[in-house]
Amino acid sequence: MQGTVDGFSYGLVTPLVAYFMACLGGALGLRCTTRSMLVAQSWRPGWLALGSAAIGSGIWTMHFVAMMGFTVRGTPIHYDKAMTFASLAVAIVMVGVGIFIVGYRGARGTALFTGGTITGLGIASMHYLGMASMSLDGKLEYNTVTVGISVAIAMGAATAALWAAGQVRGFLWSVGASLVMGLAVSGMHYTGMAALSVHLHGTAEPATGDSPASLLAPMLIGPLAFLLLAGVVVMFDPLMVMGKPTVVPVEHKPGIPAHTHIRHSAHRLRFRPSRTVEHRGSRTPQNR
């Protein structure tokens, strides 16, 4: 028996909140990634790890906020907690791989393509692993073509986000990039949901028990708290509103601005004594 699927049981509330969470995670992740390009090598892994966790948590939270509005008429839905949190780990790890590639190799060429592909596959894996964590009296089936489109959207969104992380020039530019990223991630989610169909077994009792929102809400507390903490760290960082310098890339030579200034000062110090010596030398014969 074909089940009636409703992905908007709360109207526009869950899609809008889900979009906001994707934008928040994307914005924090982009700022952390950009910030990593302005610091010395010893601090870079920390900022990249924080950015990976922020983007992964934001995407995961977006997915399960949207799933609060997902119902199947005639059967209750339950979620396997272990598999649900495994999808969070997959998102953070695979997003982290892509961000570290771009953070150390630059947002261009092969590095950008490789990082975007791995990150996009991580987003898609998180989505479908999260869907597999559902248990209900029925069987989930997917349209292969639509699934492929959703994976392509995820890869495109990830590549665009990583490119933006390497090109961000200021806070407002970063906000715009995160809004586009949130739209792409939300589009990937609902494209993947459009590929889903449910065939009910019809062996269970009529739907009773807790709603998806009451089941998922406790699981979201941890990632939401982390996003709040990451937001505080980014907000109070003194270089939060700074973009990538337009001079020689910092990721290759972190100390160039300071060293250039020192070399210039040393040159001036060496130049002044030579002028003084020449000047005195030229006046000595006149005094004699």
Tab-separated table of C-alpha atoms in Angstrom:
chain	number	residue	atom	x	y	z
A	1	MET	CA	0.000	0.000	0.000
A	2	GLN	CA	1.339	3.398	-0.991
A	3	GLY	CA	1.848	5.660	2.012
A	4	THR	CA	0.877	9.329	1.989
A	5	VAL	CA	3.990	11.376	2.679
A	6	ASP	CA	3.783	14.911	4.075
A	7	GLY	CA	7.017	16.859	4.440
A	8	PHE	CA	5.363	20.104	5.558
A	9	SER	CA	3.068	19.091	8.393
A	10	TYR	CA	3.942	22.347	10.219
A	11	GLY	CA	3.620	24.493	7.118
A	12	LEU	CA	6.520	26.813	6.324
A	13	VAL	CA	7.848	26.822	9.885
A	14	THR	CA	10.197	23.847	9.561
A	15	PRO	CA	11.568	24.778	6.094
A	16	LEU	CA	12.347	28.340	7.213
A	17	VAL	CA	13.964	27.285	10.487
A	18	ALA	CA	15.907	24.569	8.658
A	19	TYR	CA	17.146	27.127	6.121
A	20	PHE	CA	18.232	29.436	8.932
A	21	MET	CA	20.227	26.627	10.574
A	22	ALA	CA	21.964	25.812	7.277
A	23	CYS	CA	22.844	29.497	6.832
A	24	LEU	CA	24.100	29.790	10.409
A	25	GLY	CA	26.350	26.753	10.129
A	26	GLY	CA	27.593	27.900	6.732
A	27	ALA	CA	28.326	31.437	7.932
A	28	LEU	CA	30.277	30.236	10.966
A	29	GLY	CA	32.178	27.677	8.917
A	30	LEU	CA	33.111	30.210	6.228
A	31	ARG	CA	34.326	32.750	8.776
A	32	CYS	CA	36.428	30.121	10.560
A	33	THR	CA	37.920	28.918	7.288
A	34	THR	CA	38.711	32.464	6.191
A	35	ARG	CA	40.158	33.221	9.626
A	36	SER	CA	42.456	30.207	9.326
A	37	MET	CA	44.087	31.836	6.294
A	38	LEU	CA	45.061	34.878	8.366
A	39	VAL	CA	46.956	33.088	11.118
A	40	ALA	CA	50.188	31.174	11.517
A	41	GLN	CA	50.425	27.471	10.747
A	42	SER	CA	50.159	26.461	14.412
A	43	TRP	CA	46.658	27.994	14.784
A	44	ARG	CA	45.300	26.927	11.411
A	45	PRO	CA	44.170	23.348	12.293
A	46	GLY	CA	42.073	24.651	15.192
A	47	TRP	CA	40.192	27.159	13.059
A	48	LEU	CA	39.682	24.625	10.264
A	49	ALA	CA	38.386	22.025	12.734
A	50	LEU	CA	35.975	24.559	14.219
A	51	GLY	CA	34.757	25.484	10.725
A	52	SER	CA	34.260	21.812	9.826
A	53	ALA	CA	32.253	21.143	12.960
A	54	ALA	CA	30.150	24.282	12.428
A	55	ILE	CA	29.227	23.447	8.819
A	56	GLY	CA	28.634	19.768	9.613
A	57	SER	CA	26.475	20.573	12.641
A	58	GLY	CA	24.544	23.224	10.725
A	59	ILE	CA	23.747	20.869	7.850
A	60	TRP	CA	22.816	18.024	10.202
A	61	THR	CA	20.609	20.310	12.304
A	62	MET	CA	18.983	21.654	9.141
A	63	HIS	CA	18.147	18.109	8.030
A	64	PHE	CA	16.489	17.012	11.261
A	65	VAL	CA	14.672	20.298	11.815
A	66	ALA	CA	13.144	19.749	8.380
A	67	MET	CA	12.371	16.144	9.343
A	68	MET	CA	10.252	17.390	12.234
A	69	GLY	CA	7.658	18.245	9.617
A	70	PHE	CA	7.904	14.841	7.909
A	71	THR	CA	5.051	12.409	8.520
A	72	VAL	CA	3.663	9.319	6.832
A	73	ARG	CA	-0.066	8.877	7.227
A	74	GLY	CA	-0.974	5.594	8.850
A	75	THR	CA	2.282	4.757	10.602
A	76	PRO	CA	4.360	6.261	13.417
A	77	ILE	CA	7.977	7.185	12.774
A	78	HIS	CA	10.828	6.415	15.144
A	79	TYR	CA	14.519	7.224	14.914
A	80	ASP	CA	17.516	5.075	15.778
A	81	LYS	CA	19.698	7.305	17.964
A	82	ALA	CA	22.996	5.571	17.165
A	83	MET	CA	22.503	5.895	13.417
A	84	THR	CA	21.235	9.449	13.800
A	85	PHE	CA	24.398	10.587	15.557
A	86	ALA	CA	26.515	8.522	13.170
A	87	SER	CA	25.147	10.709	10.376
A	88	LEU	CA	26.361	13.759	12.332
A	89	ALA	CA	29.845	12.262	12.607
A	90	VAL	CA	29.901	11.497	8.872
A	91	ALA	CA	28.938	15.086	8.067
A	92	ILE	CA	31.628	16.627	10.286
A	93	VAL	CA	34.420	14.271	9.179
A	94	MET	CA	33.798	14.485	5.433
A	95	VAL	CA	33.193	18.230	5.507
A	96	GLY	CA	36.406	18.500	7.511
A	97	VAL	CA	38.380	16.625	4.866
A	98	GLY	CA	37.223	19.068	2.195
A	99	ILE	CA	37.896	22.131	4.340
A	100	PHE	CA	41.384	20.982	5.314
A	101	ILE	CA	42.239	20.339	1.661
A	102	VAL	CA	41.187	23.862	0.722
A	103	GLY	CA	42.720	25.363	3.861
A	104	TYR	CA	46.156	23.988	3.046
A	105	ARG	CA	46.106	23.681	-0.745
A	106	GLY	CA	44.022	26.723	-1.663
A	107	ALA	CA	40.522	27.164	-3.122
A	108	ARG	CA	41.442	26.570	-6.739
A	109	GLY	CA	42.007	23.883	-9.328
A	110	THR	CA	42.335	20.262	-8.309
A	111	ALA	CA	42.245	21.023	-4.589
A	112	LEU	CA	38.897	22.826	-4.900
A	113	PHE	CA	37.389	20.069	-7.053
A	114	THR	CA	38.593	17.314	-4.715
A	115	GLY	CA	37.517	19.121	-1.567
A	116	GLY	CA	34.113	20.011	-3.021
A	117	THR	CA	33.498	16.459	-4.201
A	118	ILE	CA	34.364	14.901	-0.827
A	119	THR	CA	32.363	17.499	1.090
A	120	GLY	CA	29.348	17.121	-1.211
A	121	LEU	CA	29.403	13.352	-0.872
A	122	GLY	CA	29.593	13.829	2.887
A	123	ILE	CA	26.487	16.032	2.852
A	124	ALA	CA	24.601	13.511	0.723
A	125	SER	CA	25.782	10.609	2.902
A	126	MET	CA	24.589	12.439	6.007
A	127	HIS	CA	21.175	12.978	4.414
A	128	TYR	CA	20.562	9.401	3.343
A	129	LEU	CA	22.091	7.901	6.489
A	130	GLY	CA	19.765	10.123	8.492
A	131	MET	CA	16.848	8.860	6.413
A	132	ALA	CA	17.974	5.277	7.047
A	133	SER	CA	17.761	5.950	10.794
A	134	MET	CA	13.964	6.131	10.492
A	135	SER	CA	11.927	3.067	11.384
A	136	LEU	CA	8.284	2.706	10.401
A	137	ASP	CA	5.816	0.072	9.254
A	138	GLY	CA	6.823	0.287	5.637
A	139	LYS	CA	9.644	0.347	3.113
A	140	LEU	CA	11.448	3.425	1.843
A	141	GLU	CA	12.152	3.545	-1.890
A	142	TYR	CA	14.013	6.189	-3.873
A	143	ASN	CA	13.928	7.377	-7.459
A	144	THR	CA	17.490	6.901	-8.735
A	145	VAL	CA	17.497	9.912	-11.070
A	146	THR	CA	16.236	12.294	-8.387
A	147	VAL	CA	18.770	10.943	-5.901
A	148	GLY	CA	21.520	11.611	-8.432
A	149	ILE	CA	20.283	15.187	-8.864
A	150	SER	CA	20.319	15.713	-5.094
A	151	VAL	CA	23.912	14.436	-4.868
A	152	ALA	CA	24.939	16.749	-7.722
A	153	ILE	CA	23.341	19.694	-5.904
A	154	ALA	CA	25.235	18.762	-2.730
A	155	MET	CA	28.545	18.611	-4.595
A	156	GLY	CA	27.879	21.921	-6.340
A	157	ALA	CA	26.897	23.599	-3.067
A	158	ALA	CA	29.968	22.259	-1.295
A	159	THR	CA	32.318	23.380	-4.071
A	160	ALA	CA	30.763	26.852	-4.128
A	161	ALA	CA	31.046	27.128	-0.341
A	162	LEU	CA	34.705	26.101	-0.321
A	163	TRP	CA	35.456	28.508	-3.151
A	164	ALA	CA	33.727	31.275	-1.187
A	165	ALA	CA	35.829	30.427	1.872
A	166	GLY	CA	38.948	31.184	-0.131
A	167	GLN	CA	37.551	34.344	-1.754
A	168	VAL	CA	35.688	36.036	1.107
A	169	ARG	CA	36.749	39.684	1.434
A	170	GLY	CA	34.571	40.873	4.277
A	171	PHE	CA	31.736	40.108	6.659
A	172	LEU	CA	28.871	41.133	4.357
A	173	TRP	CA	30.335	39.128	1.478
A	174	SER	CA	30.502	36.126	3.797
A	175	VAL	CA	26.868	36.573	4.826
A	176	GLY	CA	25.789	36.582	1.190
A	177	ALA	CA	27.783	33.421	0.507
A	178	SER	CA	26.227	31.674	3.501
A	179	LEU	CA	22.712	32.594	2.332
A	180	VAL	CA	23.422	30.993	-1.048
A	181	MET	CA	24.946	27.964	0.646
A	182	GLY	CA	21.906	27.561	2.904
A	183	LEU	CA	19.610	27.733	-0.102
A	184	ALA	CA	21.631	25.072	-1.936
A	185	VAL	CA	21.740	22.726	1.071
A	186	SER	CA	18.000	23.124	1.654
A	187	GLY	CA	17.403	22.494	-2.041
A	188	MET	CA	19.474	19.318	-1.840
A	189	HIS	CA	17.445	18.127	1.163
A	190	TYR	CA	14.037	18.655	-0.375
A	191	THR	CA	15.192	17.249	-3.712
A	192	GLY	CA	16.245	14.114	-1.859
A	193	MET	CA	12.886	14.020	-0.074
A	194	ALA	CA	11.110	14.317	-3.431
A	195	ALA	CA	12.868	11.100	-4.482
A	196	LEU	CA	11.275	9.217	-1.582
A	197	SER	CA	8.212	7.011	-1.696
A	198	VAL	CA	6.890	4.830	1.132
A	199	HIS	CA	5.162	1.478	0.713
A	200	LEU	CA	3.295	0.546	3.889
A	201	HIS	CA	3.122	-3.040	5.099
A	202	GLY	CA	-0.183	-2.493	6.828
A	203	THR	CA	0.717	-4.808	9.712
A	204	ALA	CA	0.947	-2.229	12.498
A	205	GLU	CA	-1.706	-0.605	14.608
A	206	PRO	CA	-2.955	2.861	13.649
A	207	ALA	CA	-0.430	5.646	14.223
A	208	THR	CA	0.010	6.513	17.895
A	209	GLY	CA	2.770	7.781	20.129
A	210	ASP	CA	5.148	10.703	20.038
A	211	SER	CA	5.400	13.097	17.119
A	212	PRO	CA	8.638	13.425	15.107
A	213	ALA	CA	9.234	16.815	16.718
A	214	SER	CA	9.131	15.388	20.241
A	215	LEU	CA	11.471	12.567	19.221
A	216	LEU	CA	14.025	14.751	17.436
A	217	ALA	CA	14.047	17.822	19.688
A	218	PRO	CA	16.235	16.262	22.443
A	219	MET	CA	18.773	15.117	19.843
A	220	LEU	CA	19.174	18.651	18.512
A	221	ILE	CA	20.147	20.242	21.831
A	222	GLY	CA	23.837	19.333	21.617
A	223	PRO	CA	24.490	20.550	18.039
A	224	LEU	CA	22.483	23.715	18.679
A	225	ALA	CA	24.541	24.455	21.794
A	226	PHE	CA	27.738	23.897	19.820
A	227	LEU	CA	26.618	26.290	17.074
A	228	LEU	CA	25.873	28.901	19.739
A	229	LEU	CA	29.326	28.423	21.271
A	230	ALA	CA	31.002	28.614	17.860
A	231	GLY	CA	29.064	31.805	17.170
A	232	VAL	CA	30.364	33.351	20.383
A	233	VAL	CA	33.956	32.415	19.490
A	234	VAL	CA	33.637	33.953	16.023
A	235	MET	CA	31.876	37.094	17.273
A	236	PHE	CA	34.540	37.881	19.845
A	237	ASP	CA	37.456	37.177	17.559
A	238	PRO	CA	39.166	40.516	16.768
A	239	LEU	CA	39.541	39.694	13.061
A	240	MET	CA	35.983	38.463	12.536
A	241	VAL	CA	35.105	41.157	10.004
A	242	MET	CA	38.382	40.921	8.102
A	243	GLY	CA	38.594	39.244	4.749
A	244	LYS	CA	41.467	37.514	3.030
A	245	PRO	CA	44.354	39.920	2.408
A	246	THR	CA	44.901	41.083	-1.132
A	247	VAL	CA	48.690	40.702	-0.825
A	248	VAL	CA	50.718	37.509	-1.096
A	249	PRO	CA	48.574	34.593	0.174
A	250	VAL	CA	49.035	34.123	3.894
A	251	GLU	CA	48.569	30.369	3.686
A	252	HIS	CA	51.960	30.067	1.978
A	253	LYS	CA	53.965	32.653	3.920
A	254	PRO	CA	52.127	33.653	7.103
A	255	GLY	CA	54.751	36.191	8.246
A	256	ILE	CA	55.301	38.157	5.049
A	257	PRO	CA	53.610	41.445	6.090
A	258	ALA	CA	55.616	41.670	9.331
A	259	HIS	CA	58.870	40.553	7.747
A	260	THR	CA	58.495	43.003	4.885
A	261	HIS	CA	58.117	45.842	7.348
A	262	ILE	CA	61.170	44.742	9.298
A	263	ARG	CA	63.307	44.495	6.175
A	264	HIS	CA	62.209	47.988	5.138
A	265	SER	CA	63.107	49.427	8.547
A	266	ALA	CA	66.494	47.717	8.499
A	267	HIS	CA	67.178	49.148	5.049
A	268	ARG	CA	66.443	52.635	6.288
A	269	LEU	CA	68.691	52.164	9.296
A	270	ARG	CA	71.549	51.010	7.100
A	271	PHE	CA	71.009	53.855	4.641
A	272	ARG	CA	71.186	56.709	7.158
A	273	PRO	CA	74.649	55.929	8.563
A	274	SER	CA	76.066	55.650	5.024
A	275	ARG	CA	74.750	59.129	4.217
A	276	THR	CA	76.202	60.498	7.417
A	277	VAL	CA	79.614	59.028	6.741
A	278	GLU	CA	79.692	60.340	3.181
A	279	HIS	CA	78.585	63.773	4.324
A	280	ARG	CA	81.267	64.031	6.977
A	281	GLY	CA	83.869	62.749	4.550
A	282	SER	CA	83.038	65.438	2.036
A	283	ARG	CA	83.379	68.254	4.581
A	284	THR	CA	86.638	67.139	6.145
A	285	PRO	CA	88.922	68.492	3.363
A	286	GLN	CA	87.183	71.902	3.574
A	287	ASN	CA	87.858	72.164	7.315
A	288	ARG	CA	91.479	71.402	6.744
